[in-house]
CSV table of C-alpha atoms and ligand atoms in Angstrom, one decimal:
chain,number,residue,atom,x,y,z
A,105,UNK,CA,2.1,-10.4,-26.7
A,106,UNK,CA,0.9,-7.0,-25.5
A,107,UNK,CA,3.2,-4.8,-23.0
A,108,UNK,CA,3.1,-5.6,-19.4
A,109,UNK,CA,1.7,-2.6,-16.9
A,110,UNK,CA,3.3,-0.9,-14.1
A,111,UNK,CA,2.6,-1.9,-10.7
A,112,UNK,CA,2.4,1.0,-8.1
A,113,UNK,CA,1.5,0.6,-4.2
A,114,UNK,CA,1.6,3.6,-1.7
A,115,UNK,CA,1.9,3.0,2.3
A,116,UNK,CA,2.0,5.0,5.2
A,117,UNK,CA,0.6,5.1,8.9
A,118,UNK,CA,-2.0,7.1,9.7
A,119,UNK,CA,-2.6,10.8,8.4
A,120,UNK,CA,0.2,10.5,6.3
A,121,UNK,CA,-1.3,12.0,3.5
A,122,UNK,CA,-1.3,8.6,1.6
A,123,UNK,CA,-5.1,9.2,0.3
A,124,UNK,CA,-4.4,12.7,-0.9
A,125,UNK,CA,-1.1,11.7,-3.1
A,126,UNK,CA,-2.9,9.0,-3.9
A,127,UNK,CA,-5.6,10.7,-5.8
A,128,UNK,CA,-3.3,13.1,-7.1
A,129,UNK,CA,-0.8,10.5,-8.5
A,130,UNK,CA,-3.5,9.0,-10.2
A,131,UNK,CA,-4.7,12.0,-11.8
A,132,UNK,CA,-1.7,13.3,-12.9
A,133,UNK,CA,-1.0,9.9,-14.8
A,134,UNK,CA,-4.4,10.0,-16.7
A,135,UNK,CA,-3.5,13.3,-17.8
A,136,UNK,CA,-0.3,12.1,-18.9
A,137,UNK,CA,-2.2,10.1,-21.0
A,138,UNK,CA,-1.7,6.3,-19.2
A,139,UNK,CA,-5.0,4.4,-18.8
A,140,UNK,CA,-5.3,3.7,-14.9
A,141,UNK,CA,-6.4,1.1,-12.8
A,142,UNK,CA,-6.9,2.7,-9.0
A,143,UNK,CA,-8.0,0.1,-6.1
A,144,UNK,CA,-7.3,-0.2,-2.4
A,145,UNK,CA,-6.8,-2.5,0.5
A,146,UNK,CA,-8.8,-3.2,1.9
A,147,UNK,CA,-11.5,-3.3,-0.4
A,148,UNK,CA,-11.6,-2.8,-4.7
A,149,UNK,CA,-14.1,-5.0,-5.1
A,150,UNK,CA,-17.4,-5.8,-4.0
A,151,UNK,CA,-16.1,-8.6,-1.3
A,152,UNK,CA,-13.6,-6.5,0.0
A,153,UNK,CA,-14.7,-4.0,0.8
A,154,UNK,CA,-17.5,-6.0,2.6
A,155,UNK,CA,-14.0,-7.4,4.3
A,156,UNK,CA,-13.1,-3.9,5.1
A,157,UNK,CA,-16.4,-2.8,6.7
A,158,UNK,CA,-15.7,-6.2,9.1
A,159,UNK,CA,-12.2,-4.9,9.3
A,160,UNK,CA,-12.9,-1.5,10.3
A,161,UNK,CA,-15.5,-1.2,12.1
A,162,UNK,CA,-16.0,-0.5,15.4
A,163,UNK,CA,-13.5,-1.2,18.1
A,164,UNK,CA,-14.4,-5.0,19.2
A,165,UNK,CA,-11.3,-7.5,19.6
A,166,UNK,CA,-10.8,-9.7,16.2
A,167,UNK,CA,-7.9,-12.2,17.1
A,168,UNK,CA,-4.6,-11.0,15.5
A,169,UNK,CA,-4.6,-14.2,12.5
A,170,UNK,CA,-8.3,-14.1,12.1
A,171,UNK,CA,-7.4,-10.5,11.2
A,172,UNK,CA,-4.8,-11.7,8.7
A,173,UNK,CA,-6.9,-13.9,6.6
A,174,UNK,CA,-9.6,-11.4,6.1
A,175,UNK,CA,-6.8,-9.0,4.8
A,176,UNK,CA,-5.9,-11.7,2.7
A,177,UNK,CA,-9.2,-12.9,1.4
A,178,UNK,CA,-9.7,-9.2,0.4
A,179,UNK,CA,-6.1,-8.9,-1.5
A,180,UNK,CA,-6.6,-12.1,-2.9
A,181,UNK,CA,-10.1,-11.0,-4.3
A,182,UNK,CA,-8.1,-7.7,-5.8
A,183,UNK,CA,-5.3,-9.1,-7.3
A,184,UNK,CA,-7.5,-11.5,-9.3
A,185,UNK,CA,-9.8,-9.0,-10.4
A,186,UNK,CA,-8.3,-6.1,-10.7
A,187,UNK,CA,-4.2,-5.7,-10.0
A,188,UNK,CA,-3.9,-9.1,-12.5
A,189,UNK,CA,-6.3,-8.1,-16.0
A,190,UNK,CA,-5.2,-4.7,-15.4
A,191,UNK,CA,-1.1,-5.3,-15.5
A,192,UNK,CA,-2.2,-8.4,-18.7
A,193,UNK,CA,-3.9,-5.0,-20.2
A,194,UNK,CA,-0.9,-2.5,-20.0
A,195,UNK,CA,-2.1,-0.3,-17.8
A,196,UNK,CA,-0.6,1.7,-14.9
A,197,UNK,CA,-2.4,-0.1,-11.6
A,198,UNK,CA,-2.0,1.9,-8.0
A,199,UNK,CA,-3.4,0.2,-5.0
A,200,UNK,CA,-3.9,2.4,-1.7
A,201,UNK,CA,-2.2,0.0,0.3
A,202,UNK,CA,-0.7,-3.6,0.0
A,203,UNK,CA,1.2,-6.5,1.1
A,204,UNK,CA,3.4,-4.3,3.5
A,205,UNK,CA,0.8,-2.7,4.8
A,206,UNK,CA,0.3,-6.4,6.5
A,207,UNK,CA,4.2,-6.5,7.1
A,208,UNK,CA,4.1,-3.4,9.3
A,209,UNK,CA,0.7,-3.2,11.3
A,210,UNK,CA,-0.1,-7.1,11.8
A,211,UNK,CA,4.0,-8.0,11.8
A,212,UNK,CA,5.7,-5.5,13.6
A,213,UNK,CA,2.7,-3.8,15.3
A,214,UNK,CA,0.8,-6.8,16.1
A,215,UNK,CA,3.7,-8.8,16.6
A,216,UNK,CA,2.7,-11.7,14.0
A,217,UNK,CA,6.2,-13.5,12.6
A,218,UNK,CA,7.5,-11.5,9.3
A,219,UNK,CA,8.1,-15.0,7.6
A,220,UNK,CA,4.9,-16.7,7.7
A,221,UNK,CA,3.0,-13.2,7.0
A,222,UNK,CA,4.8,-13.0,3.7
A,223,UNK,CA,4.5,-16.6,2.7
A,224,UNK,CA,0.8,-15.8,3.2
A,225,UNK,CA,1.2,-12.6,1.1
A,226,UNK,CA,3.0,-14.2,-1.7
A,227,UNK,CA,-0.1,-16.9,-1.8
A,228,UNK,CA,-2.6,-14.6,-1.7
A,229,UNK,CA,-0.9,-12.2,-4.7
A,230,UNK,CA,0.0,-15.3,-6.8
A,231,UNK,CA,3.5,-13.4,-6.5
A,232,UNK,CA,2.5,-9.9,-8.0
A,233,UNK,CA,4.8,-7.6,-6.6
A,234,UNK,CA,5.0,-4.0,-7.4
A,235,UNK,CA,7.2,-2.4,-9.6
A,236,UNK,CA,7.4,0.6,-7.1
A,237,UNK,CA,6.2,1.4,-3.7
A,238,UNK,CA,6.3,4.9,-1.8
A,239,UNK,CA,6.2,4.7,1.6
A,240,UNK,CA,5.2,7.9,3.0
A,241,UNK,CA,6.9,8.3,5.9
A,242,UNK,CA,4.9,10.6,9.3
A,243,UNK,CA,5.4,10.8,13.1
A,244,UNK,CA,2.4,8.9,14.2
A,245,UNK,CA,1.5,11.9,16.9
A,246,UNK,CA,1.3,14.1,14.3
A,247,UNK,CA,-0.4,11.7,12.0
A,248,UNK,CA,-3.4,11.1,14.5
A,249,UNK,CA,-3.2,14.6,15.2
A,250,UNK,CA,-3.8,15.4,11.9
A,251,UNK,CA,-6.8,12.9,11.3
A,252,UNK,CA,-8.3,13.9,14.4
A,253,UNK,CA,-11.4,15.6,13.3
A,254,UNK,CA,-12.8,12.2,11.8
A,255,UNK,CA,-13.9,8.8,14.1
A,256,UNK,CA,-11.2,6.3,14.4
A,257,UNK,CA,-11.7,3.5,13.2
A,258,UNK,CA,-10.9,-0.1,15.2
A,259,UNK,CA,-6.9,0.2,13.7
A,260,UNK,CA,-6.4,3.7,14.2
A,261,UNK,CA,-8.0,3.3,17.6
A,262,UNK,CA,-4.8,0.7,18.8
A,263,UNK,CA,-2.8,2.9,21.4
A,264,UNK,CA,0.1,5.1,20.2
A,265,UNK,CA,3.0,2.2,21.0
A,266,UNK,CA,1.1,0.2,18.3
A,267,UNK,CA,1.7,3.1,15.8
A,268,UNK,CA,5.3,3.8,16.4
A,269,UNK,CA,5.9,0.0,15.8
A,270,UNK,CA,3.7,0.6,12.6
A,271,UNK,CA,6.0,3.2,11.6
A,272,UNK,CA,9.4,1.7,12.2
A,273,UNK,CA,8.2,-1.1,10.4
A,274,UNK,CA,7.8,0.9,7.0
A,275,UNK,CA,11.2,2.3,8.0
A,276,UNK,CA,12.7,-1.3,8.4
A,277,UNK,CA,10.6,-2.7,4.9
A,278,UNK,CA,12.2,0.4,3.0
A,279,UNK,CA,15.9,-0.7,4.2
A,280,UNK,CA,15.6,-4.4,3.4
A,281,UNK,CA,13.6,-4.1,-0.2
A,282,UNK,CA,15.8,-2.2,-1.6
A,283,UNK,CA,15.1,-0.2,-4.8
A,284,UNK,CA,11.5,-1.5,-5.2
A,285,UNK,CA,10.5,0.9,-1.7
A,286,UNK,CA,10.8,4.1,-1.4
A,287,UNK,CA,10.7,6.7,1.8
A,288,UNK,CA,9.1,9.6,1.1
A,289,UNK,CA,8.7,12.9,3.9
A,290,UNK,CA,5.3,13.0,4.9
A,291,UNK,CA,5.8,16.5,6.4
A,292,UNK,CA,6.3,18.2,3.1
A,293,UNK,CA,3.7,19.8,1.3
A,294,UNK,CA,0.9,18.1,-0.9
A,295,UNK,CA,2.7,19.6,-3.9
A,296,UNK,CA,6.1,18.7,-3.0
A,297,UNK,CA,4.5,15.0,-2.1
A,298,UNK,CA,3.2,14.6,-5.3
A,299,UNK,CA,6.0,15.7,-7.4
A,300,UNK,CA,8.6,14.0,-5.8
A,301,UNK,CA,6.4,11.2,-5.9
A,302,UNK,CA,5.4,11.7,-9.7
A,303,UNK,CA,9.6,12.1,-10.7
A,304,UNK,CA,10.2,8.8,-8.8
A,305,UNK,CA,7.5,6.9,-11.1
A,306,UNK,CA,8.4,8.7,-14.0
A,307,UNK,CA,12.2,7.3,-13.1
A,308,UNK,CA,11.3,3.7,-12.6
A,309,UNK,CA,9.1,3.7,-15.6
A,310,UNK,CA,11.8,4.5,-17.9
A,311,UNK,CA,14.2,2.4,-16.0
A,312,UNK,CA,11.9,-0.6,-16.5
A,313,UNK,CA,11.6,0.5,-20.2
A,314,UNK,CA,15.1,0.1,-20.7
A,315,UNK,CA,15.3,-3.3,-19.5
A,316,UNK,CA,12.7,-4.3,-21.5
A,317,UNK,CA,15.0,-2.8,-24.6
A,318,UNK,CA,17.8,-4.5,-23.5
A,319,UNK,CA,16.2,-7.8,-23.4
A,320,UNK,CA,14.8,-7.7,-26.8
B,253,TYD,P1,-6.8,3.2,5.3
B,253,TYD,O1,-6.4,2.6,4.0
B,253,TYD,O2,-5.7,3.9,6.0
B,253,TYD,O3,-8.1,4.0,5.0
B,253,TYD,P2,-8.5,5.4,5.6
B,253,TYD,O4,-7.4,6.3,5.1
B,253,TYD,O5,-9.8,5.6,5.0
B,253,TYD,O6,-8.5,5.3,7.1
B,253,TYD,O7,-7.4,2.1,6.3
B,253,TYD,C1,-7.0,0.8,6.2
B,253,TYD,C2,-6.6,0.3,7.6
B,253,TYD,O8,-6.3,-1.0,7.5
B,253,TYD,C3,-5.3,1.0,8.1
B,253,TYD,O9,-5.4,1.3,9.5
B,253,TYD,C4,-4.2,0.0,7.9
B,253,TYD,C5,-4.9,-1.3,8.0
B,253,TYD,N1,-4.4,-2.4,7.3
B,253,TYD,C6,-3.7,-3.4,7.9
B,253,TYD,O10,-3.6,-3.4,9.2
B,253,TYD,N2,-3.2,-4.5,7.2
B,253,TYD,C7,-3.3,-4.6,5.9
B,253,TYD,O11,-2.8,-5.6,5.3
B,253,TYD,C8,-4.0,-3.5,5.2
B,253,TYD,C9,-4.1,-3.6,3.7
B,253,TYD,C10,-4.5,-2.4,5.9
């Protein structure tokens, strides 16, 4: 049987930089020389991000579980076609948000119960869980601030109470996961971002390597 992948999610609020370390984590591992599968939630595949254009736009009122399920149908969708074949094929797969992006806007901003949102996200990932996820952490003033020049779309537009839950939320999911989440400073620069972010893969790559030995 061929080697498992690695599983790698990033999260943040808003203007957090997520996007840009995103893109640069990704290409700094195909210059290493790992073959890559990038994706996103919502969207990374043809229904999703159909799902994330309902999702997104505008700023009309979509009742809070109606809003779960379509994040859902979307993760589903990208776990089954792309997170899945690309773990079975050895690769190194980062999605642009997951299952705690769910945990911290529709939980604990939304106010949704933390139990039946992850039952919901362990059916709808068939139990994939990352190997590592960086959470990178920002003051939602300055994160808005900082995304200001764009137009918000209908989550970004929620008030600022609704991103400060958002925010302790990630700081809550990285006490309680333990060594599978980890906080990263949002107000460092892209360059420190990414290589603090690139050491901790690097890290927990070899780490799961090592178990892998060990169990042989
Ligand atoms: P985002 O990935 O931040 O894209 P961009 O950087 O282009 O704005 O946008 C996705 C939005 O969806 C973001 O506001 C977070 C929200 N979201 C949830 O509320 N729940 C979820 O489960 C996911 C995956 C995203």
């Amino acid at each position: 049987m061929g080697k498992w992948g690695f599983f790698i999610s990033i999260e943040g609020p808003e203007g957090s930089g997520k996007s840009t370390l995103t893109s640069g984590i990704h290409e700094h591992l195909v210059r290493m020389g790992f073959q890559v599968v990038y994706t996103r939630e919502p969207g990374g595949t043809p229904p999703g991000e159909e799902i994330r254009e309902i999702l997104l736009a505008g700023s009309g009122n979509i009742d809070a579980m109606t809003e779960v399920f379509l994040f859902m149908a979307a993760r589903r969708e990208n776990v089954v076609r792309n997170i899945l074949p690309g773990l079975r094929e050895g690769k190194v797969v980062i999605c642009d948000r997951y299952t705690d992006s769910t945990i911290a806007y529709q939980g604990y901003g939304r106010g949704l119960p933390i139990k039946l949102l992850r039952r919901l996200n362990k059916l709808a990932t068939l139990g994939v869980k990352p190997d590592l996820t960086l959470v990178v952490d920002v003051d939602p003033q300055k994160g808005l601030e900082r995304i200001r020049g764009k137009e918000f779309d209908r989550i970004e537009k929620e008030d600022l109470e609704f991103h400060l839950r958002v925010r302790e939320g990630y700081n809550k999911i990285a006490k309680i996961s333990g060594r599978r989440v980890k906080l990263l400073n949002g107000s460092q620069s892209p360059d420190e971002l990414l290589n603090k972010a690139i050491s901790l893969i690097i890290d927990k790559m070899s780490q799961k390597e090592k178990v892998r030995g060990g169990r042989r």
